[in-house]
């Protein structure tokens, strides 16, 4: 277990970052995130740059003040969003031109500009601008993306000598190509970043392809620097990635699934079809939607769809921790009647699950179990 | 200033009840209502009877437990909803048959049944089933409604000898017809209810018509019993009704307006066009939407539309009390980006405004100012 120091608190790794894309975790207030005992949240350069825009952000005194968040903030550089949200974009050696997915207005982001934006936001951990090719890209395209990402990373590193953002992370690209991944990582290591992120995974490849990349990449990553696996993932993905040496995670799964009534719930004991004592994290049980049981780490959990009729009269608590005062039947009722509180409670449940999972992983590491 | 005792706390009158129609105040959790220091909330027999239904409510152990609310609950009888939401209904001497607005299923509510439902809900204050004619009804229709409401009130009173709901209120009908209103009230007084509600107002008549009804009705209402003005109203309406002797209020205005970004904000001093020291509650300034200033009681307030462009860079706090940590610019941003947190914060602001207004009214009464 390691530590990551920021001006807004020291974070114990490995950790998971709730996503506050546009300056708010969907359905939650900053005080809810505090209550969930997360020391960090993730926001996004691309979105905040478009709305409310940097003039507002400057006057607000940064995102911490704007959203009343006292913990750390990591911001993605916007690279991924330019390539996934904007339908019209043009990659140039100096940066990327794109049209806003909101109003079609034209914008130009450079390695320098995204850092300046992140400085205004007040990010504790900033990411360099990277080129994110689609999952369908050819090896040639990915190779070109790696090259440009490295050039941009260099520029970012130089810019940050003046800007002095506390933590600047490089992003390793290269798809599922070992040579490209290794070249990308080696080039970034030479630039001596404060941390290294693995981008371009969890974009459609299989779990085993993703794990394979981590298998050869992670051992080559600097031991004393945090390692961030971007956009990952399911509880299983996280456990597997931690085993392979990754430290930081973010994913829309807990919050997005919550909005669809899908809850992560701990099971008091192993489901009957899993042998006790088995190394459960290695167990690849098929994911069954709507009641599929999936063991992870040393714990058992289940995903349930709370809108399912069987929960209409299930008066057991939503969970045993932060929502023990509410029954599943109540949450079922809130979803069925379209009460906005439904999504808030479901989100609180799923983030609680993810954040407590990370606590357990840290504790398991400390005890030498993982 | 009076007091109303319930098994879930003693309430100081006059008070306003946040509306939790289907077992949740829109966008809020019960703990938010506690934080807002409301001792009571209002829920609805009609809605809870249809969803989740009484089997669930019974198994849940009542609404207090279901929604984790420790304060008092008043439930409307469902009379108003049968007449406003259900398009197909048939009034019969014994009760009212209607089709659910949700699925068209047929139901039959009687004075006895609505009390049994409210008993299962666990209401601290239950309302009798009443006949609510539309605002366009003829005097004959309203007269018939009054007669049947009285008959049903008698039945309810008898039923409650066994049921023993702590507080049972009768509902005065009669539209804007003095004779009918007085007859309705006198008939109900003979039945010795625990409190008296005025129904059938705020359904389209003018403010002055409503105040006129209260002017002659309130002095005839039993002094030692609470008086509930149903579905009212704006801050001005409430102040005017308190002056005329009313004690209890409920209205969708603060919560519904919040969802449209309309906020009630206190003004530190009188707007320039109002003379200081003037009796402001009597001042009938026209309601101007989008910045209209309306004085009430001894206070000044304004309604603002937070989605207005001018709030994009307004970094003053949303209010000086429960939301002082957030700027108007942040709330503007949340509304503009469709973040669900927007509605929650706006609702917290408006209920805070209404509940603190009631506190000020109680304090003014105590000090002899009102």
XYZ file of C-alpha atoms in Angstrom:
740
model
C 0.000 0.000 0.000
C 1.367 3.384 -0.997
C 0.525 7.011 -0.470
C -0.155 9.914 -2.795
C 0.319 13.373 -1.353
C -1.762 16.304 -2.525
C -2.463 19.778 -1.196
C -5.925 18.446 -0.332
C -4.952 15.407 1.657
C -2.816 12.294 1.426
C -4.439 9.353 -0.314
C -3.770 5.732 0.497
C -3.466 3.554 -2.576
C -5.099 1.687 -4.157
C -8.128 3.962 -4.386
C -11.193 4.531 -6.527
C -12.332 7.992 -7.658
C -16.042 8.852 -7.846
C -16.738 10.751 -11.064
C -17.918 14.351 -10.953
C -17.610 15.022 -14.676
C -19.244 18.438 -14.689
C -18.492 19.458 -11.119
C -20.978 17.205 -9.354
C -21.210 13.462 -8.865
C -24.543 12.611 -10.510
C -27.287 12.852 -7.848
C -24.881 13.671 -5.031
C -23.545 16.729 -3.224
C -19.911 17.107 -2.169
C -20.968 16.448 1.426
C -22.247 13.023 0.359
C -18.797 12.183 -1.024
C -17.285 13.263 2.286
C -19.776 11.018 4.063
C -18.712 8.164 1.785
C -15.145 8.826 2.986
C -13.599 9.311 -0.423
C -10.533 11.520 -0.293
C -10.640 12.275 -4.000
C -12.978 12.729 -6.907
C -12.440 12.989 -10.620
C -13.614 15.760 -12.876
C -13.124 16.585 -16.504
C -11.226 19.292 -18.346
C -13.238 18.982 -21.552
C -16.615 19.362 -19.846
C -15.647 22.145 -17.458
C -13.879 24.010 -20.265
C -17.143 24.034 -22.254
C -19.480 24.609 -19.261
C -19.255 26.706 -17.184
C -16.076 27.769 -18.992
C -12.819 29.053 -17.630
C -13.926 32.615 -16.946
C -16.475 31.316 -14.459
C -14.027 28.783 -13.046
C -11.420 31.508 -12.526
C -13.877 33.791 -10.760
C -15.146 30.881 -8.700
C -11.623 30.368 -7.420
C -11.390 26.860 -8.826
C -13.470 23.725 -8.650
C -12.856 22.949 -4.969
C -14.542 26.174 -3.951
C -17.146 26.041 -6.736
C -18.522 22.672 -5.646
C -17.528 22.924 -1.960
C -15.166 19.959 -2.086
C -12.251 19.850 0.340
C -10.642 16.620 -0.813
C -8.331 16.083 -3.775
C -9.370 16.424 -7.412
C -7.949 14.609 -10.394
C -8.901 15.939 -13.803
C -8.642 14.066 -17.020
C -7.065 16.135 -19.766
C -10.084 16.000 -22.049
C -8.219 13.933 -24.612
C -10.557 10.987 -24.252
C -13.656 13.221 -24.485
C -12.458 15.061 -27.592
C -12.072 11.678 -29.256
C -15.251 10.070 -27.931
C -17.809 12.904 -27.683
C -16.907 15.296 -30.457
C -17.857 13.930 -33.844
C -15.785 16.458 -35.763
C -12.127 16.770 -34.806
C -8.779 17.301 -36.462
C -5.547 16.091 -34.918
C -2.634 18.396 -35.669
C 0.958 18.195 -34.476
C 0.349 21.035 -32.045
C -3.003 19.964 -30.657
C -6.522 18.926 -31.540
C -9.260 21.009 -33.099
C -12.816 19.907 -32.387
C -16.393 21.030 -32.305
C -18.279 21.082 -29.010
C -20.785 18.236 -28.678
C -23.085 20.811 -27.039
C -23.331 23.651 -29.532
C -20.975 22.832 -32.386
C -18.634 25.704 -31.516
C -15.015 25.251 -32.649
C -12.221 24.814 -30.099
C -8.533 24.028 -30.110
C -6.823 22.209 -27.273
C -3.072 21.897 -26.930
C -0.888 20.150 -24.348
C -0.244 23.583 -22.862
C -3.854 24.740 -22.868
C -5.237 21.649 -21.115
C -2.703 22.171 -18.336
C -3.596 25.835 -18.042
C -7.237 24.783 -17.788
C -6.416 22.208 -15.123
C -4.432 24.868 -13.258
C -7.497 27.135 -13.236
C -9.677 24.227 -12.126
C -7.189 23.737 -9.307
C -6.551 20.052 -9.996
C -4.397 18.237 -7.497
C -3.576 15.677 -10.152
C -3.546 16.746 -13.793
C -3.321 14.547 -16.849
C -1.435 15.342 -20.040
C -3.327 15.656 -23.317
C -3.252 12.318 -25.094
C -4.448 10.927 -28.400
C -7.081 8.274 -27.848
C -7.672 6.197 -30.946
C -10.949 4.278 -31.157
C -10.961 0.596 -30.190
C -11.332 -0.245 -33.892
C -8.120 1.614 -34.841
C -5.404 -0.118 -36.877
C -1.945 -0.735 -35.436
C -0.643 2.110 -37.614
C -3.159 4.547 -36.145
C -2.306 3.452 -32.636
C 1.392 3.800 -33.353
C 0.818 7.352 -34.588
C -1.278 8.070 -31.488
C 1.523 6.837 -29.223
C 4.079 9.025 -30.992
C 1.989 12.171 -30.748
C 1.004 11.423 -27.153
C 4.700 11.294 -26.277
C 5.432 14.572 -28.089
C 2.536 16.210 -26.255
C 3.690 14.701 -22.961
C 7.094 16.350 -23.452
C 5.460 19.714 -24.097
C 3.251 19.276 -21.047
C 6.230 18.489 -18.875
C 7.996 21.668 -20.039
C 4.865 23.783 -19.528
C 4.482 22.454 -15.994
C 7.933 23.723 -14.998
C 6.252 27.119 -14.914
C 2.658 26.145 -14.057
C 3.736 23.915 -11.175
C 0.686 21.702 -10.956
C 1.447 19.486 -7.981
C 1.013 16.112 -9.676
C 1.290 15.667 -13.430
C 0.658 12.222 -14.880
C 1.687 10.864 -18.262
C -0.676 8.541 -20.132
C 0.563 5.307 -21.688
C -1.208 4.451 -24.946
C -0.600 1.600 -27.389
C -3.805 -0.419 -27.459
C -3.189 -4.122 -27.004
C 0.175 -4.030 -28.792
C 3.004 -4.957 -26.460
C 5.746 -3.165 -28.409
C 3.761 0.041 -28.627
C 2.777 -0.047 -24.976
C 6.351 -0.595 -23.890
C 7.678 2.141 -26.144
C 5.003 4.519 -24.873
C 5.828 3.751 -21.260
C 9.593 3.964 -21.727
C 9.360 7.319 -23.477
C 7.168 8.681 -20.680
C 9.387 7.337 -17.920
C 12.260 9.361 -19.383
C 10.173 12.474 -18.810
C 9.871 11.633 -15.108
C 6.166 12.195 -14.460
C 4.658 12.228 -10.969
C 2.543 9.240 -11.913
C 1.720 7.064 -14.884
C -1.682 6.291 -16.265
C -2.661 3.484 -18.577
C -5.151 4.829 -21.085
C -6.906 3.200 -24.002
C -8.046 0.163 -22.060
C -11.598 -0.796 -21.131
C -12.648 0.446 -24.554
C -14.030 -2.805 -25.893
C -11.184 -5.314 -25.562
C -11.728 -8.476 -23.503
C -10.812 -8.692 -19.837
C -8.022 -11.118 -20.580
C -6.563 -8.783 -23.219
C -6.637 -5.982 -20.665
C -5.012 -8.119 -17.957
C -2.349 -9.228 -20.445
C -1.387 -5.612 -21.113
C -1.101 -5.018 -17.369
C 0.866 -8.234 -16.936
C 3.779 -6.959 -18.970
C 3.323 -3.228 -18.461
C 2.970 -2.936 -14.707
C 6.310 -4.572 -13.791
C 8.064 -1.976 -15.946
C 6.346 0.994 -14.318
C 8.350 2.962 -11.737
C 7.772 1.367 -8.345
C 7.714 4.612 -6.389
C 5.135 6.351 -8.605
C 1.357 5.894 -8.560
C -0.176 3.924 -11.426
C -3.588 4.869 -12.669
C -5.733 2.538 -14.758
C -8.111 4.910 -16.497
C -11.820 4.147 -16.806
C -11.645 0.776 -15.009
C -13.857 -0.932 -14.053
C -15.925 -3.715 -12.538
C -15.015 -4.879 -9.024
C -13.304 -7.905 -10.610
C -11.326 -5.680 -12.984
C -10.138 -3.577 -10.075
C -9.074 -6.552 -7.958
C -7.241 -8.081 -10.899
C -5.550 -4.785 -11.707
C -4.508 -4.243 -8.084
C -2.953 -7.710 -8.090
C -0.991 -6.631 -11.135
C 0.185 -3.500 -9.373
C -2.246 -0.732 -10.306
C -3.114 1.935 -7.717
C -5.818 4.258 -8.991
C -9.147 3.714 -10.677
C -12.180 5.581 -11.935
C -15.280 4.288 -13.607
C -18.862 5.328 -14.342
C -20.125 1.841 -13.481
C -21.206 2.396 -9.857
C -22.955 5.711 -10.556
C -24.418 4.835 -13.957
C -25.641 1.406 -12.884
C -27.266 3.027 -9.858
C -29.334 5.248 -12.113
C -30.728 2.122 -13.737
C -31.603 0.563 -10.401
C -28.727 -1.883 -10.434
C -27.240 -2.220 -6.968
C -24.063 -3.786 -5.693
C -24.810 -5.668 -2.503
C -22.471 -7.608 -0.268
C -23.349 -11.193 0.487
C -22.798 -12.387 4.046
C -21.255 -15.611 2.781
C -20.222 -17.468 -0.324
C -23.051 -18.367 -2.660
C -23.651 -22.114 -2.669
C -21.912 -22.737 -5.980
C -18.582 -21.309 -4.794
C -16.384 -23.452 -2.587
C -15.283 -21.822 0.652
C -11.620 -20.967 0.806
C -11.279 -20.903 -2.919
C -9.315 -17.984 -4.288
C -12.390 -16.203 -5.397
C -10.845 -13.320 -7.262
C -9.467 -15.782 -9.774
C -12.806 -17.408 -10.226
C -14.275 -16.387 -13.522
C -17.929 -17.046 -12.949
C -20.055 -15.851 -15.820
C -21.689 -12.481 -15.301
C -25.393 -13.107 -15.050
C -27.426 -9.935 -15.296
C -30.225 -9.646 -12.771
C -28.977 -11.598 -9.819
C -25.630 -12.795 -11.117
C -23.322 -13.580 -8.212
C -19.707 -12.666 -8.657
C -17.081 -13.207 -6.009
C -14.300 -10.650 -5.762
C -11.184 -10.462 -3.675
C -11.986 -12.127 -0.400
C -15.577 -10.905 -0.405
C -18.815 -11.951 -1.997
C -21.251 -9.677 -3.698
C -24.196 -9.696 -5.978
C -25.770 -7.205 -8.328
C -29.498 -6.876 -8.005
C -32.026 -4.930 -9.981
C -34.017 -3.154 -7.324
C -36.915 -2.530 -9.726
C -37.504 -6.299 -9.856
C -40.944 -7.188 -8.426
C -39.448 -9.423 -5.751
C -38.096 -6.371 -3.936
C -41.550 -4.875 -3.508
C -41.839 -6.646 -0.163
C -38.169 -7.100 0.715
C -37.819 -5.197 3.958
C -34.169 -6.021 4.504
C -31.971 -2.901 4.601
C -30.445 -1.617 1.351
C -27.054 -2.244 2.930
C -25.624 -2.658 6.415
C -23.702 0.600 6.458
C -24.709 3.985 5.057
C -28.267 3.035 4.047
C -29.293 0.656 6.782
C -32.218 2.928 7.682
C -33.946 2.209 4.345
C -35.396 -1.071 3.132
C -35.003 -2.460 -0.360
C -38.803 -2.246 -0.553
C -38.621 1.521 -0.014
C -35.983 1.950 -2.725
C -38.054 -0.266 -5.026
C -41.043 1.985 -4.344
C -38.994 5.131 -5.061
C -37.828 3.742 -8.410
C -41.326 2.554 -9.330
C -42.856 5.951 -8.570
C -40.066 7.896 -10.282
C -38.934 9.712 -7.130
C -35.555 11.408 -7.740
C -34.445 10.203 -4.304
C -34.259 6.701 -5.817
C -31.171 7.515 -7.867
C -29.496 9.320 -5.005
C -29.880 6.358 -2.647
C -28.826 3.858 -5.306
C -25.758 5.981 -6.097
C -24.906 6.218 -2.397
C -25.160 2.430 -2.171
C -22.945 1.685 -5.161
C -20.238 4.187 -4.289
C -20.283 2.879 -0.730
C -19.748 -0.604 -2.172
C -16.839 0.498 -4.364
C -15.178 2.627 -1.694
C -15.477 -0.042 1.000
C -14.158 -2.597 -1.486
C -11.056 -0.415 -1.892
C -10.716 -0.201 1.898
C -10.862 -3.969 2.097
C -8.302 -4.308 -0.659
C -5.977 -1.934 1.211
C -6.514 -3.881 4.393
C -5.890 -7.188 2.579
C -2.650 -5.800 1.139
C -1.539 -4.652 4.582
C -2.249 -8.104 5.977
C -0.453 -9.729 3.076
C -3.589 -11.439 1.809
C -3.484 -9.777 -1.596
C -49.230 30.660 18.929
C -50.668 27.267 19.742
C -49.480 23.696 19.979
C -50.523 20.470 18.320
C -49.569 17.266 20.104
C -48.832 14.095 18.200
C -47.168 10.805 19.048
C -44.243 12.031 16.926
C -43.654 15.392 18.548
C -45.478 18.543 19.529
C -45.820 21.113 16.767
C -45.908 24.849 17.308
C -48.485 26.594 15.167
C -48.637 28.138 12.664
C -46.606 25.670 10.607
C -46.039 24.641 7.018
C -45.881 21.009 5.908
C -43.430 19.898 3.195
C -45.185 17.541 0.796
C -44.075 13.925 0.496
C -46.949 12.759 -1.687
C -45.643 9.293 -2.407
C -43.503 8.820 0.665
C -40.650 11.158 -0.285
C -40.362 14.912 -0.631
C -39.350 15.334 -4.281
C -35.527 15.301 -4.462
C -35.061 15.012 -0.708
C -34.470 12.322 1.891
C -36.149 12.315 5.302
C -32.845 13.397 6.859
C -32.956 16.551 4.737
C -36.370 17.402 6.218
C -34.928 16.873 9.683
C -32.066 19.188 8.756
C -34.623 21.757 7.610
C -36.143 21.485 11.110
C -39.652 20.625 10.018
C -41.530 18.643 12.641
C -44.092 17.366 10.189
C -44.595 16.384 6.602
C -47.651 15.643 4.534
C -48.322 12.517 2.546
C -51.257 11.238 0.569
C -53.722 8.422 1.100
C -54.704 8.164 -2.573
C -51.141 7.825 -3.853
C -49.887 5.457 -1.151
C -53.025 3.342 -1.491
C -52.247 2.847 -5.204
C -48.433 2.549 -4.833
C -46.927 0.773 -2.969
C -50.363 -0.327 -1.713
C -51.524 -1.222 1.754
C -50.053 -4.722 1.895
C -46.570 -3.243 1.520
C -47.367 -0.393 3.914
C -48.611 -2.865 6.533
C -45.510 -5.030 6.231
C -43.307 -1.931 6.300
C -44.809 -1.044 9.654
C -46.212 2.249 8.393
C -44.860 5.238 6.558
C -42.640 6.543 9.372
C -40.555 3.402 9.266
C -40.818 3.001 5.485
C -39.288 6.403 4.747
C -37.256 6.724 7.978
C -39.149 9.771 9.228
C -39.362 10.387 12.955
C -41.509 13.518 12.910
C -45.277 13.766 12.534
C -47.190 12.860 9.388
C -50.462 14.329 8.177
C -52.195 12.482 5.390
C -54.830 13.911 3.159
C -57.795 11.581 2.735
C -57.403 11.241 -1.001
C -60.679 13.039 -1.647
C -58.981 15.851 -3.518
C -56.902 13.431 -5.617
C -59.873 11.263 -6.593
C -61.546 14.394 -7.888
C -58.508 15.970 -9.540
C -56.412 13.064 -10.840
C -58.923 10.372 -11.728
C -60.816 11.205 -14.875
C -63.484 8.567 -14.324
C -65.277 8.591 -10.972
C -68.722 8.025 -9.568
C -69.877 9.623 -6.340
C -72.269 7.431 -4.415
C -73.860 7.979 -1.015
C -71.506 5.480 0.567
C -68.266 6.540 -1.104
C -66.576 7.220 -4.394
C -65.698 4.794 -7.149
C -62.824 5.762 -9.424
C -60.265 4.471 -11.815
C -56.569 4.760 -10.978
C -54.773 7.463 -12.962
C -51.866 5.011 -13.188
C -53.328 1.848 -14.664
C -57.082 2.402 -14.960
C -57.848 -0.180 -12.282
C -61.168 0.326 -10.470
C -61.267 1.278 -6.780
C -63.829 2.266 -4.209
C -63.053 4.543 -1.305
C -65.386 5.118 1.622
C -65.105 7.328 4.693
C -64.254 4.191 6.640
C -61.741 2.838 4.177
C -59.700 6.054 3.921
C -59.351 6.059 7.708
C -58.313 2.429 7.746
C -55.711 3.293 5.124
C -54.479 6.247 7.161
C -54.301 3.993 10.213
C -52.060 1.582 8.314
C -49.940 4.484 7.078
C -49.612 5.503 10.707
C -50.782 9.090 10.209
C -50.536 11.355 13.211
C -53.197 13.550 11.683
C -55.802 11.991 9.405
C -58.317 13.760 7.202
C -61.880 12.646 6.552
C -62.952 11.770 3.028
C -64.503 14.832 1.425
C -66.196 15.688 -1.850
C -64.155 18.244 -3.764
C -66.130 19.834 -6.572
C -64.156 21.527 -9.350
C -63.679 25.306 -9.201
C -66.150 25.602 -12.072
C -68.922 23.816 -10.126
C -72.359 25.400 -9.752
C -73.717 26.403 -6.352
C -76.015 23.366 -6.483
C -73.097 21.025 -7.008
C -71.197 22.621 -4.176
C -74.222 22.382 -1.910
C -74.502 18.680 -2.672
C -70.784 18.289 -2.014
C -71.114 19.962 1.373
C -74.014 17.696 2.352
C -72.224 14.510 1.403
C -68.976 15.688 3.016
C -70.872 16.140 6.273
C -72.479 12.704 6.040
C -69.079 11.149 5.390
C -67.548 13.162 8.232
C -70.123 11.669 10.613
C -69.276 8.163 9.439
C -65.579 8.884 9.818
C -66.082 10.130 13.346
C -67.916 6.929 14.285
C -65.298 4.735 12.643
C -62.542 6.508 14.551
C -64.083 5.600 17.908
C -62.654 2.169 17.214
C -59.658 3.042 15.033
C -58.429 5.701 17.449
C -56.316 7.739 15.060
C -54.801 10.392 17.314
C -55.954 13.457 15.394
C -58.904 13.395 13.023
C -59.748 16.548 11.115
C -62.987 17.502 9.404
C -62.887 19.397 6.115
C -65.063 22.452 5.519
C -66.300 22.742 1.934
C -68.642 25.281 0.350
C -66.633 27.070 -2.312
C -66.956 30.827 -2.052
C -70.547 30.692 -0.788
C -70.825 32.084 2.715
C -74.008 30.217 3.649
C -72.620 26.895 2.473
C -69.284 27.430 4.191
C -70.979 28.321 7.469
C -73.360 25.391 7.284
C -70.479 23.060 6.513
C -68.435 24.362 9.439
C -71.346 24.301 11.902
C -72.243 20.721 11.005
C -68.636 19.641 11.468
C -68.234 21.479 14.774
C -71.118 19.436 16.143
C -69.066 16.310 15.429
C -66.230 17.637 17.589
C -63.201 16.974 15.409
C -59.638 17.329 16.654
C -59.054 20.038 14.095
C -60.791 21.729 11.188
C -59.518 22.091 7.673
C -60.710 24.500 5.023
C -60.770 22.671 1.697
C -61.813 23.797 -1.732
C -59.769 27.001 -1.691
C -56.736 27.883 -3.813
C -58.446 26.112 -6.679
C -58.656 29.062 -9.034
C -60.519 31.768 -7.097
C -58.826 35.134 -6.544
C -56.784 35.884 -3.439
C -59.387 38.359 -2.228
C -62.160 35.770 -2.632
C -60.095 33.351 -0.578
C -59.362 35.926 2.132
C -63.071 36.839 2.255
C -63.981 33.225 2.999
C -61.393 33.156 5.782
C -62.622 36.521 7.077
C -66.028 35.152 8.017
C -65.118 31.502 8.521
C -62.111 31.705 10.832
C -63.824 33.647 13.668
C -66.441 30.895 13.854
C -63.913 28.071 14.090
C -63.272 26.590 17.561
C -60.510 28.610 19.205
C -58.836 25.663 20.923
C -58.586 23.487 17.791
C -56.005 23.735 15.000
C -57.164 25.195 11.688
C -55.688 23.894 8.504
C -55.879 25.789 5.206
C -55.386 23.078 2.636
C -53.141 23.574 -0.381
C -52.164 27.164 0.486
C -50.053 28.861 -0.725
C -47.698 31.697 -1.592
C -45.815 33.368 1.274
C -48.338 36.266 1.030
C -51.277 33.845 1.192
C -49.832 32.234 4.292
C -49.198 35.528 6.089
C -52.694 36.746 5.236
C -54.232 33.471 6.375
C -52.266 33.494 9.635
C -53.549 37.002 10.291
C -57.050 35.629 9.830
C -56.359 32.856 12.302
C -55.218 29.859 10.299
C -52.580 27.510 11.770
C -51.529 24.881 9.258
C -50.518 24.999 5.606
C -49.263 22.809 2.820
C -48.425 23.663 -0.746
C -46.466 22.324 -3.714
C -45.170 25.821 -4.535
C -41.759 25.697 -2.820
C -40.880 22.227 -4.093
C -42.417 22.553 -7.566
C -40.989 26.017 -8.215
C -37.577 24.726 -7.147
C -37.676 22.099 -9.854
C -38.109 24.881 -12.398
C -35.165 26.827 -11.010
C -37.304 29.429 -9.284
C -35.812 30.299 -5.916
C -37.144 32.230 -2.964
C -34.427 34.488 -1.625
C -34.507 36.860 1.312
C -33.596 40.466 0.698
C -31.469 42.158 3.331
C -33.641 45.293 3.160
C -36.719 46.750 1.560
C -36.523 47.143 -2.176
C -36.332 50.829 -3.098
C -39.962 51.098 -4.183
C -41.321 50.050 -0.788
C -41.321 52.599 2.014
C -39.646 51.453 5.210
C -42.029 50.799 8.075
C -44.960 50.312 5.781
C -47.190 47.386 6.694
C -45.778 45.241 4.001
C -47.988 42.232 4.290
C -50.920 44.374 3.241
C -49.050 45.726 0.299
C -50.368 44.152 -2.877
C -47.479 44.622 -5.237
C -48.036 42.903 -8.540
C -46.311 39.564 -8.928
C -43.630 40.006 -11.529
C -42.187 36.749 -12.744
C -38.396 36.665 -13.017
C -37.260 39.087 -10.386
C -40.596 40.242 -8.994
C -40.103 41.583 -5.492
C -42.821 40.830 -3.036
C -42.748 41.887 0.586
C -44.291 39.569 3.151
C -44.911 39.889 6.871
C -42.078 41.946 8.245
C -39.564 40.521 5.797
C -38.558 41.140 2.216
C -37.968 38.515 -0.373
C -37.596 38.029 -4.053
C -38.101 35.149 -6.438
C -35.301 34.636 -8.887
C -34.892 32.290 -11.796
C -31.494 30.780 -11.221
C -31.236 29.657 -14.865
C -31.146 33.328 -15.894
C -27.812 34.205 -17.577
C -27.013 36.870 -14.996
C -26.445 34.179 -12.362
C -23.683 32.554 -14.393
C -21.143 34.744 -12.613
C -23.043 35.526 -9.408
C -20.799 34.118 -6.712
C -22.945 35.226 -3.802
C -24.174 32.290 -1.702
C -27.515 30.663 -2.591
C -28.714 31.710 0.848
C -27.189 32.685 4.177
C -28.263 29.577 6.048
C -28.402 25.981 4.848
C -26.760 26.570 1.441
C -24.200 29.226 2.211
C -21.417 26.929 0.996
C -22.705 27.076 -2.605
C -22.795 30.071 -4.929
C -25.691 30.986 -7.181
C -23.232 30.521 -10.050
C -22.752 26.884 -9.029
C -26.486 26.245 -8.868
C -26.885 27.999 -12.242
C -24.215 25.677 -13.643
C -25.951 22.595 -12.189
C -29.265 23.579 -13.780
C -27.628 24.410 -17.110
C -25.826 21.069 -17.241
C -28.851 19.074 -16.097
C -27.225 17.790 -12.901
C -29.875 16.225 -10.622
C -28.210 17.966 -7.665
C -29.652 21.226 -9.028
C -33.197 20.322 -8.033
C -32.149 19.034 -4.659
C -30.335 22.254 -3.758
C -33.152 24.435 -5.120
C -35.691 22.420 -3.120
C -33.568 22.746 0.020
C -33.451 26.500 -0.542
C -37.187 26.953 -1.036
C -38.247 24.756 1.867
C -35.695 26.547 4.048
C -37.324 29.821 2.992
C -40.838 28.604 3.797
C -39.910 26.963 7.087
C -37.897 29.947 8.329
C -40.767 32.212 7.263
C -43.050 30.189 9.548
C -40.519 30.499 12.370
C -40.486 34.264 11.886
C -44.272 34.355 11.849
C -44.361 32.400 15.136
C -41.786 34.741 16.614
C -43.742 37.794 15.390
C -46.913 36.400 16.986
C -45.082 35.803 20.261
C -43.809 39.363 20.216
C -47.238 40.694 19.360
C -46.143 42.012 15.968
C -48.588 39.905 14.002
